[in-house]
XYZ file of C-alpha atoms in Angstrom:
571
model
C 46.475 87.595 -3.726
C 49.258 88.256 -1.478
C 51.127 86.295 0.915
C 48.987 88.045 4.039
C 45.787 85.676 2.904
C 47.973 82.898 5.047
C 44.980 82.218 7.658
C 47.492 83.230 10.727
C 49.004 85.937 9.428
C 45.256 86.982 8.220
C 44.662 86.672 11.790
C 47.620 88.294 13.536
C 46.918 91.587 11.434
C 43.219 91.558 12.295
C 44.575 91.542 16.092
C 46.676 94.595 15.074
C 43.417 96.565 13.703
C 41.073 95.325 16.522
C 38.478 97.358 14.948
C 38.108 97.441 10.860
C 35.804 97.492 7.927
C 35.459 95.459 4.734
C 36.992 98.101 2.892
C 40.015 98.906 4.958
C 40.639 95.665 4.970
C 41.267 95.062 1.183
C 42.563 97.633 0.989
C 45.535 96.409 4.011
C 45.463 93.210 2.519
C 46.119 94.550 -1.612
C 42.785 92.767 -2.333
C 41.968 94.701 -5.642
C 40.319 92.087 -7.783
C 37.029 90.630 -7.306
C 38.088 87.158 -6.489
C 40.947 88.087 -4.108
C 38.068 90.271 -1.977
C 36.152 86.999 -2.438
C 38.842 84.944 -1.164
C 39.160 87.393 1.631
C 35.503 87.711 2.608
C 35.401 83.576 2.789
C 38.286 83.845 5.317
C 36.597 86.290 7.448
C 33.500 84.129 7.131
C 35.561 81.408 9.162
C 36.756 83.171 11.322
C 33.233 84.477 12.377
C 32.181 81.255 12.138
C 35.301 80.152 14.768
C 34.997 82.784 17.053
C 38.004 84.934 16.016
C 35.977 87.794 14.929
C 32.557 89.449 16.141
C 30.275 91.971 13.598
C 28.539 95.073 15.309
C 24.798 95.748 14.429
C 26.697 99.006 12.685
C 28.729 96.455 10.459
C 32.270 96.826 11.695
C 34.473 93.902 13.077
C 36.134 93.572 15.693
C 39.014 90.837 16.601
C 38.670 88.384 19.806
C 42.350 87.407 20.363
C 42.827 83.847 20.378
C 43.370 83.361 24.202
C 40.202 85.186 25.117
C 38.117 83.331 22.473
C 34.711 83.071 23.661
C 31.993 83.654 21.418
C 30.314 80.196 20.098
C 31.486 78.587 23.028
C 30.763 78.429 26.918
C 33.523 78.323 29.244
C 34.074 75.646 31.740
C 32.447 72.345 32.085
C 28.956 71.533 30.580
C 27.435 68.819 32.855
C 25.168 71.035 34.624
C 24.398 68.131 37.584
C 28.069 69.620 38.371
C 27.214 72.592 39.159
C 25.561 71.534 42.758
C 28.908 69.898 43.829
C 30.737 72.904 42.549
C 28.783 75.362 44.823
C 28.619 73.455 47.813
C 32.113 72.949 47.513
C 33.054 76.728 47.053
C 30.413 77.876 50.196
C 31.614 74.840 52.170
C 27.966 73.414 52.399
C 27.690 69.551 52.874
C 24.619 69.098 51.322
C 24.264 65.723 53.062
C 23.417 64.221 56.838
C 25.736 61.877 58.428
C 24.464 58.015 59.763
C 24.398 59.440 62.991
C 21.780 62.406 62.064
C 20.018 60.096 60.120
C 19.653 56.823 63.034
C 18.942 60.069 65.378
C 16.289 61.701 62.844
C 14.540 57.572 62.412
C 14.717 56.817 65.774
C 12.980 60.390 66.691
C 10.729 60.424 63.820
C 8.949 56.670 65.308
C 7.743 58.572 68.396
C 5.176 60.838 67.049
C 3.131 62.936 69.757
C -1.159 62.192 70.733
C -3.477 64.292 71.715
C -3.808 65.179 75.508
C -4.683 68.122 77.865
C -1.960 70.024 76.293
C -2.555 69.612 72.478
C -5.713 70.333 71.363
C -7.781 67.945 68.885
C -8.553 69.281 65.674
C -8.612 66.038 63.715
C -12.090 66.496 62.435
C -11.772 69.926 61.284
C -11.633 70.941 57.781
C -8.061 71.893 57.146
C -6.175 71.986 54.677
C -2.416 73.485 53.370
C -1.912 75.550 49.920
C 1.721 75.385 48.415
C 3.677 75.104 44.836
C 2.902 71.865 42.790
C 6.669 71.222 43.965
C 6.813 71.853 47.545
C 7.522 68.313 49.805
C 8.179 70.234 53.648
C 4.761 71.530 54.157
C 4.930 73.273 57.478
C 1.626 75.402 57.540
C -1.937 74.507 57.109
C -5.107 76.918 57.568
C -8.886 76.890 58.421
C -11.239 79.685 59.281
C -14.258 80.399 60.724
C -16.612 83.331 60.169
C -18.740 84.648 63.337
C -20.784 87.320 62.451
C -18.571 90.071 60.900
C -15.130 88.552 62.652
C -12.642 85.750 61.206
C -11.184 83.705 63.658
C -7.973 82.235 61.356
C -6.356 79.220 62.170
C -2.787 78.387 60.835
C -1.532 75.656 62.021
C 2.319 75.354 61.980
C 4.472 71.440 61.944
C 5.754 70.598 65.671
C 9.186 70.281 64.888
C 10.427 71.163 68.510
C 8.402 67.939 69.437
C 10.927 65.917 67.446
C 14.234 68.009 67.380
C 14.782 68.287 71.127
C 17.148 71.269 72.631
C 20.925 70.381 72.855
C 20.141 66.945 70.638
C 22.371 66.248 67.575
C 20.422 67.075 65.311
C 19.529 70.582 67.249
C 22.863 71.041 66.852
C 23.200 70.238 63.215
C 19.922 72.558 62.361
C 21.265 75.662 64.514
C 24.560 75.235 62.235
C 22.855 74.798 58.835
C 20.425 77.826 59.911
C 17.923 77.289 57.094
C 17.069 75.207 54.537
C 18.452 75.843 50.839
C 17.339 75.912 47.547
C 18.903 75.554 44.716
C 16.609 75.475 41.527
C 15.882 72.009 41.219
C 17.931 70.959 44.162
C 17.282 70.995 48.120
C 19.828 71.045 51.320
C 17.420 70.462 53.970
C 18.198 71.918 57.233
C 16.808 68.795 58.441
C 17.363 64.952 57.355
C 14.485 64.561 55.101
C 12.640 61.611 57.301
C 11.965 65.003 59.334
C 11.299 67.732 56.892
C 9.331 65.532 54.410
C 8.185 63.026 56.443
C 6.844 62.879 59.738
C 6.845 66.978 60.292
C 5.570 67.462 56.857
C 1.814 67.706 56.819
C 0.427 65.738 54.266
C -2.762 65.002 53.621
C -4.879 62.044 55.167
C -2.486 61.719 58.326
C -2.657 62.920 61.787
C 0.160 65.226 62.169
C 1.714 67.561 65.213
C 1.073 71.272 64.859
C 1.896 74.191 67.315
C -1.515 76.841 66.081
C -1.510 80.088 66.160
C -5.452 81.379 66.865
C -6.290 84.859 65.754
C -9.726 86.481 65.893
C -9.756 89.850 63.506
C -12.652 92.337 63.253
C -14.425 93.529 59.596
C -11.315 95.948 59.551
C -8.797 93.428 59.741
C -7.606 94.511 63.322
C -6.560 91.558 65.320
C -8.277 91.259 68.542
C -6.754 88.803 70.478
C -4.523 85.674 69.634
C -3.892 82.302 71.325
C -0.942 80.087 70.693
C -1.357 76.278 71.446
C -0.196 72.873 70.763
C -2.483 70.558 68.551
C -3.005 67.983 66.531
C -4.760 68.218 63.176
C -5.580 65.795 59.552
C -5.460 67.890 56.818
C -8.093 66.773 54.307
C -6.141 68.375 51.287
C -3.525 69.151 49.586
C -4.328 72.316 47.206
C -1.576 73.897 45.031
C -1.702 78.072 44.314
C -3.123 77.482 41.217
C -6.259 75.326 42.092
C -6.978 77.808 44.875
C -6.720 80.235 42.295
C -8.602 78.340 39.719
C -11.387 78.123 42.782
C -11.436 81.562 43.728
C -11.853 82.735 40.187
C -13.911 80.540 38.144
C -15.257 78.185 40.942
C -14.113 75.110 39.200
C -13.228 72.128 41.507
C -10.386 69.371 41.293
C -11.497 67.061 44.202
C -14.939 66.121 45.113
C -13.940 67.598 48.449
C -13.561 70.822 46.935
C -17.135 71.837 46.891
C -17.157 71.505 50.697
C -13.842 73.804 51.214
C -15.040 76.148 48.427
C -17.092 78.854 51.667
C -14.295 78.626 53.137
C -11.784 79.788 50.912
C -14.045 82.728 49.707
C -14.106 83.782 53.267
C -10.422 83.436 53.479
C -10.236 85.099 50.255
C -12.158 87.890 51.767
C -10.665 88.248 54.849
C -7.015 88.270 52.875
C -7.840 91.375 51.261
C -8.857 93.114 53.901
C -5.432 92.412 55.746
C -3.518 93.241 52.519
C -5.446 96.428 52.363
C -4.878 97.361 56.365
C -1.282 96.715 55.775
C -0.605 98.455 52.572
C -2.687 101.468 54.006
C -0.348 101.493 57.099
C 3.077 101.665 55.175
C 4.123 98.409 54.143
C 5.960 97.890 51.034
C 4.774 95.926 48.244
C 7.701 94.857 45.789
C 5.784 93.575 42.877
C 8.972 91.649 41.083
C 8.389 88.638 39.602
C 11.387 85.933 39.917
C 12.141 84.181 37.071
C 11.359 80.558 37.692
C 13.565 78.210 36.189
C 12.374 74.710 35.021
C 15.286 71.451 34.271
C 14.933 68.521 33.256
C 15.525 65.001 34.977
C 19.385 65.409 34.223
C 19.557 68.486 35.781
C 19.388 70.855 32.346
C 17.351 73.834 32.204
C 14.834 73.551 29.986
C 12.693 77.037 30.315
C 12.925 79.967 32.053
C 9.762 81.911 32.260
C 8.727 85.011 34.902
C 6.691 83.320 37.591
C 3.030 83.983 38.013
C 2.449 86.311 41.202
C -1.112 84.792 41.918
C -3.916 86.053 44.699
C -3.891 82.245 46.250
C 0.238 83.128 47.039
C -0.827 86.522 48.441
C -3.543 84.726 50.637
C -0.619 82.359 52.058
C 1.364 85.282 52.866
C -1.166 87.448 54.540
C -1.722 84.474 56.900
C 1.625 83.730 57.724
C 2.405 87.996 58.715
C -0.353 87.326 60.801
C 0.724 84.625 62.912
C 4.203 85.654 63.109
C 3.616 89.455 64.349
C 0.898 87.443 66.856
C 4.370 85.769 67.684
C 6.895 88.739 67.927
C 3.915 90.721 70.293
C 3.566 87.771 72.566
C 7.494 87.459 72.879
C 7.527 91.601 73.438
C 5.152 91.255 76.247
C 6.963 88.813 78.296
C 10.356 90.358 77.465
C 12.657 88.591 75.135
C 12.534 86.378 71.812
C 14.248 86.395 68.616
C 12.938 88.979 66.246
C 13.051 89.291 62.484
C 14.797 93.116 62.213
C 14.572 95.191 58.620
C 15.982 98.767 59.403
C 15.241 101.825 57.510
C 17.465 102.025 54.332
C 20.964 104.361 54.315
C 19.381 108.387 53.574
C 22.505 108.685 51.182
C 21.161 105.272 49.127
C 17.608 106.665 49.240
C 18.993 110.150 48.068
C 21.192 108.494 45.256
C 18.357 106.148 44.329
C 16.264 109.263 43.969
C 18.846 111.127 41.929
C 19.207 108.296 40.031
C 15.547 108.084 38.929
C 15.374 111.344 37.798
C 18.533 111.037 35.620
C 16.292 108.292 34.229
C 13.901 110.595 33.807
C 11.416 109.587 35.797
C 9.879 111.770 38.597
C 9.674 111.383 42.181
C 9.783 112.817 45.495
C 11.891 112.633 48.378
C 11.047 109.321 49.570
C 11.722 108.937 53.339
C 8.984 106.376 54.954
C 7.547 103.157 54.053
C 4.650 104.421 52.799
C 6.928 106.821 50.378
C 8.272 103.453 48.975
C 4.882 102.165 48.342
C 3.309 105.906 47.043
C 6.193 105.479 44.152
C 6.084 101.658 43.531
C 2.052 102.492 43.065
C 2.891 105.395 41.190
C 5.206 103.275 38.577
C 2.864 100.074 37.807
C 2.439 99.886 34.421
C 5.519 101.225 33.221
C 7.783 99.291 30.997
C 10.395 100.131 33.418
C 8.485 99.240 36.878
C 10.363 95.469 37.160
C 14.041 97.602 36.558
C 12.823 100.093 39.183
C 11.249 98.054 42.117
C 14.357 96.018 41.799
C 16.679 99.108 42.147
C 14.669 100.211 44.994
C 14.755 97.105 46.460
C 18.442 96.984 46.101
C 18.551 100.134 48.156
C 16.578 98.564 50.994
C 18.723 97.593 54.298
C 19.490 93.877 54.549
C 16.994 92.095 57.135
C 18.429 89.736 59.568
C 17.916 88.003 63.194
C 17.740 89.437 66.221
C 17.409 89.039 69.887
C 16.207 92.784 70.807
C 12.969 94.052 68.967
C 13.833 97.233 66.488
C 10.784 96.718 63.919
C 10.418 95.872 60.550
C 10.386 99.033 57.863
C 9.273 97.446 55.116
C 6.281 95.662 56.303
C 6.039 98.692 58.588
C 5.245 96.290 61.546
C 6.406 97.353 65.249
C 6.542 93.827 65.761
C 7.708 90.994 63.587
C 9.540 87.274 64.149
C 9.489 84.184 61.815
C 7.090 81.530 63.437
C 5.912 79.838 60.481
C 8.184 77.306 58.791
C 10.665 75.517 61.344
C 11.301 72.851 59.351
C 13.447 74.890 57.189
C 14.518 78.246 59.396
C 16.260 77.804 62.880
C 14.691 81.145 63.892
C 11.611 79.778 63.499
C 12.339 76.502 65.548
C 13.325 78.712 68.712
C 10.363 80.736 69.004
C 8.184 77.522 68.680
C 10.473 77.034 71.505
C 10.192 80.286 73.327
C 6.628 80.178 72.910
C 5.901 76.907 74.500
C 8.396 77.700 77.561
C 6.649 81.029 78.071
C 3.292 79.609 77.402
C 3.502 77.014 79.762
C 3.612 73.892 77.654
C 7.116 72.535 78.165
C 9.108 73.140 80.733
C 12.598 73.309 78.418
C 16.090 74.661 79.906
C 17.230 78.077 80.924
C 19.243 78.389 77.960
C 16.945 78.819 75.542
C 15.722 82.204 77.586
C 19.383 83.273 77.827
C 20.069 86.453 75.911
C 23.394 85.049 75.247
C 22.028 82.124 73.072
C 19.458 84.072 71.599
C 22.198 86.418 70.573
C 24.314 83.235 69.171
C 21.094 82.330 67.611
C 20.650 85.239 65.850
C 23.912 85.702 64.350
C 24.210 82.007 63.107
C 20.941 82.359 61.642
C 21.514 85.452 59.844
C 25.382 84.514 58.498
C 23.641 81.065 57.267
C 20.647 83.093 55.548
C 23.387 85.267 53.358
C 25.283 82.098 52.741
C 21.927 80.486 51.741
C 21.356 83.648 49.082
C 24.351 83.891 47.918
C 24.421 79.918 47.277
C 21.019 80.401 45.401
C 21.911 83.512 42.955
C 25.341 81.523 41.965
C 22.874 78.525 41.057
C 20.616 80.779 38.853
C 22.890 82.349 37.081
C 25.069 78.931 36.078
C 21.944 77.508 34.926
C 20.739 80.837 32.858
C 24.292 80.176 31.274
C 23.424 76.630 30.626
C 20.101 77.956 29.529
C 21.602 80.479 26.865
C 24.550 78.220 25.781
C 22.432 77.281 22.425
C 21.523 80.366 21.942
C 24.680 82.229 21.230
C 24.301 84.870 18.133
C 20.247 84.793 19.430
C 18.586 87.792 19.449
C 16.545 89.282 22.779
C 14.635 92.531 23.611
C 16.120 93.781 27.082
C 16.394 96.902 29.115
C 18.757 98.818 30.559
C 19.655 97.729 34.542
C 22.990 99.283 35.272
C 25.566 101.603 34.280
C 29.460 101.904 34.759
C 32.198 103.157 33.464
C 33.451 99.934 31.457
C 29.989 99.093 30.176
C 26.314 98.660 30.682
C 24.251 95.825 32.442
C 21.227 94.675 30.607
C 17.840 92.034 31.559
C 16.258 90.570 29.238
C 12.733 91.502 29.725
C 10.794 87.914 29.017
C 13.354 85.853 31.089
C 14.786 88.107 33.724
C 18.731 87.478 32.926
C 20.936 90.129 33.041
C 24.400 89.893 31.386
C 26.597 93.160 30.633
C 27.994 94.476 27.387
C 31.773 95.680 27.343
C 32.062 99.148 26.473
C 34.087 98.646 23.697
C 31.365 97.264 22.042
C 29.685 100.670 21.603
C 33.026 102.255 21.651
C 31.715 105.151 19.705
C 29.399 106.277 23.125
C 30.399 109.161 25.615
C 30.202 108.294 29.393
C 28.613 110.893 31.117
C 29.466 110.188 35.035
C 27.361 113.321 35.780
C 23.913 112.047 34.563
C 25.210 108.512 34.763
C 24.444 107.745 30.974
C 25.913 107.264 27.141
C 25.502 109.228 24.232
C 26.514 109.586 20.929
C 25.413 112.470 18.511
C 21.863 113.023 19.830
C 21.433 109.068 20.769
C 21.509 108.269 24.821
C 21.964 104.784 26.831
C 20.352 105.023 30.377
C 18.966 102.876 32.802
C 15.743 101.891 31.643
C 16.217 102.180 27.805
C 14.607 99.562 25.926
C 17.751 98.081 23.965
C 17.989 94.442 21.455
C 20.761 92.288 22.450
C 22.734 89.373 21.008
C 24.143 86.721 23.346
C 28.064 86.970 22.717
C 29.896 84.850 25.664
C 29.334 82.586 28.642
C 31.944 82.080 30.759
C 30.448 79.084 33.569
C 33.853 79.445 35.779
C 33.401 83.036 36.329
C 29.964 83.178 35.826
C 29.912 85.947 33.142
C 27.195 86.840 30.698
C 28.395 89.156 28.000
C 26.172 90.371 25.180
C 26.682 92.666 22.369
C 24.118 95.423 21.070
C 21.828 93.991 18.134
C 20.551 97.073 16.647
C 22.179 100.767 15.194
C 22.103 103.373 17.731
């Protein structure tokens, strides 16, 4: 054996090569006897096993230079309870209240409201709020009545202007916060939590502070007329999506109260899908994307991350909630101002390249223009493998919504009218129309300012920087814990698909767990980039968005908050 077999000198040649096979390499290294190659082979064992070296599904190696070593290890520190400090920091986000919010927030939350000619008494009526087994601020709570062949809905909505008063400290703190945040397993409330959990949140068994929303529909689903009022109400329960799915399906029943509620959420059930049906008919768009739903443990380390569930008893929620806040955004229309929730129609030149970029897919589809265009393809795709990759490049192509003081519509719900009314505890929007509303209505008699198209406008923009912030905040959370997630799972194997193309690489999800990480092109080296029809190929073999593809996790990087995998099979 030769004087190259020296482990660094083994290794500096390697670097040289970059790319090799078993053969060439004896061959560089004068390995001609069996137990020299054996020697050899051991060596390059090690140095797979350290990281120096990588082997393609096709069987060639390739050298990772010692600075950029990466694969078997993650990059950057590993407590993930870290990670929370670390974002905040970077967005500049105090995730805490100071003594002042909070002696302002105990001494506020002492003085709860009680019922009078102004705020009506629904104490004694059934009620009751639906939200995720994890949810604390629960700011909405429904009943129903059916008369005949009309629904008169009820959604009752937490009173937090009653406790955060206009111009107060803590009004100040929640229009500068904008909206609550979430971050996997972590919250930053908007408000100190003796507000958003406590005395605003409506649990069950205690007389709590609502502002309603009253809506009377027809068999169709049209609404013919609305009332907004001040009340007070005592939810009897607190169901989670999955019980009221559980109920609607199977009739089973958790709490002996259940049988009681169980009309009344067939009824709702009924009167959901007839407002789902109206507005899907009418043009709005229906993303079906699941999110994947990360689960950690007590120290903050994921544990699972699994697609979440997109049940009826969510849909039911949501139907409500459009409801009440288009009842909102009309009622602010008609007296001429109010702070709207705005989604313009997407950029024709994104639409057109979205379009062109389907067909180079090979998918077909037409010109898509209008809302209900969106929805005839989305409709037209379920079932495909590729429907989560596509609704999610659509999506991509959709305008950004944000806050308003002027009324333009909403194109994807296809609504001429549309505000956030429903959850003030964690959205500042939300807070002012309660606001607006009980000005207008004549309940409170409030200041001038909060009429002023000048704060409205401040408002607005506040609110919608602060949203953005919140989002971005949120995706940098998911993908440091996916990393944490995949960190002992280097060398695994995973079935993904396809998601994005460039020049330097590809982007690929993996389809059970929703991650997307990105393999360097010089990883399939041996591929043509066709910028044309935005694709690889390679002798009759092509790489394209929405080609099913088996990937091996090859590097983490938490600092940067890189994924990199390598291709697991021959192409």
């Amino acid at each position: 054996m030769s004087k190259y077999h020296e482990l660094k000198e083994i290794l500096y040649q390697i670097n040289k090569i970059k790319i090799f096979s078993l053969p060439y390499l004896f061959d560089v290294f004068e390995a001609k006897s069996k137990k020299e190659r054996k020697r050899l082979k051991d060596i390059i064992t090690l140095m797979l096993n350290k990281g120096y070296l990588i082997k393609r599904a096709d069987g060639i190696f390739m050298a990772v230079s010692k600075k950029d070593k990466i694969v078997h290890q993650v990059i950057g520190y590993e407590n993930p309870k870290k990670d929370f400090f670390e974002i905040c920091q970077r967005f500049e986000v105090n995730p805490s209240f100071s003594e002042q919010l909070i002696q302002e927030s105990e001494k506020t939350a002492s003085n709860p409201p009680r019922v009078s000619e102004n705020r009506k008494d629904f104490r004694k009526a059934l009620v009751f709020t639906i939200d995720g087994e994890d949810a604390k601020d629960l700011d909405d709570a429904v009943s129903l009545l059916k008369e005949g062949d009309q629904y008169r809905l009820f959604v009752h909505i937490a009173d937090v202007s009653h406790f955060v008063k206009e111009g107060s400290l803590l009004d100040q703190e929640a229009f500068k916060r904008g909206t609550s945040i979430y971050l996997v397993d972590q919250v930053i409330p908007m408000l100190p939590k003796v507000i958003s959990n406590g005395v605003c949140s409506l649990h069950p068994g205690e007389d709590k502070a609502v502002f309603s929303a009253e809506m009377v529909f027809d068999a169709q689903g049209n609404m013919l007329r609305y009332q907004f009022y001040p009340a007070m109400i005592h939810s009897c329960r607190r169901f989670t999506y999955h019980e009221v799915e559980s109920i609607l399906n199977t009739g089973e029943i958790f709490q002996e109260i259940d049988a009681s509620l169980k009309p009344m959420l067939y009824e709702m059930k009924e009167l959901a899908q007839i407002l789902r049906k109206k507005r899907i008919e009418e043009g709005s768009i229906d993303f079906d994307i699941p999110e994947p739903k990360i689960i950690c443990d007590k120290k903050s380390r994921p544990i699972e991350i699994k697609m979440a569930e997109r049940l009826f008893a969510n849909n039911l929620i949501e139907e409500f909630m459009l409801s009440a806040n288009r009842a909102a955004a009309i009622e602010l229309e008609e007296k001429k101002t109010g702070l709207f929730r705005v989604h313009e129609k997407p950029n024709e030149e994104k639409l057109d390249s979205f379009v062109r970029v389907v067909h180079q897919a090979g998918f077909s589809v037409g010109n898509i223009h209008s809302s209900k265009d969106v929805q005839n393809f989305l409709d037209k795709m379920k079932g495909h493998p590729e429907s989560y990759l596509l609704n999610t490049m659509l999506l991509r192509t959709m305008s950004q919504a944000y806050y308003h003081h002027e009324n333009f519509g909403h194109f994807g719900l296809s609504f001429s009218h549309y505000t956030h009314f429903t959850s003030p505890i964690r959205r500042y929007p939300d807070l002012v129309v309660h606001r607006l509303l009980k000005k207008l209505l004549g309940f409170e008699a409030g200041s001038k300012e909060v009429l002023s198209p000048e704060f409205l406008s401040d408002a607005s923009l506040q609110s919608s920087r602060q949203e953005r912030v919140a989002v971005d905040m949120e995706r940098a959370m998911k993908k440091r814990k996916a990393i944490h997630y995949l960190k002992d799972k280097i060398g695994k194997n995973f079935q993904g698909i396809v998601s994005g193309m460039a020049q330097n690489g590809i982007f690929v999800s993996l389809t059970e767990i929703g991650i997307e990480g990105f393999v360097p092109r010089n990883l399939f080296h041996e591929f043509e980039f066709d910028e044309t029809l935005n694709q690889y190929k390679k002798k009759g073999k092509i790489l394209k968005l929405g080609t099913l593809i088996k990937v091996q996790v090859l590097s983490l990087n938490l600092k940067k908050e890189f994924i990199d995998f390598t291709i697991a099979e021959k192409l």
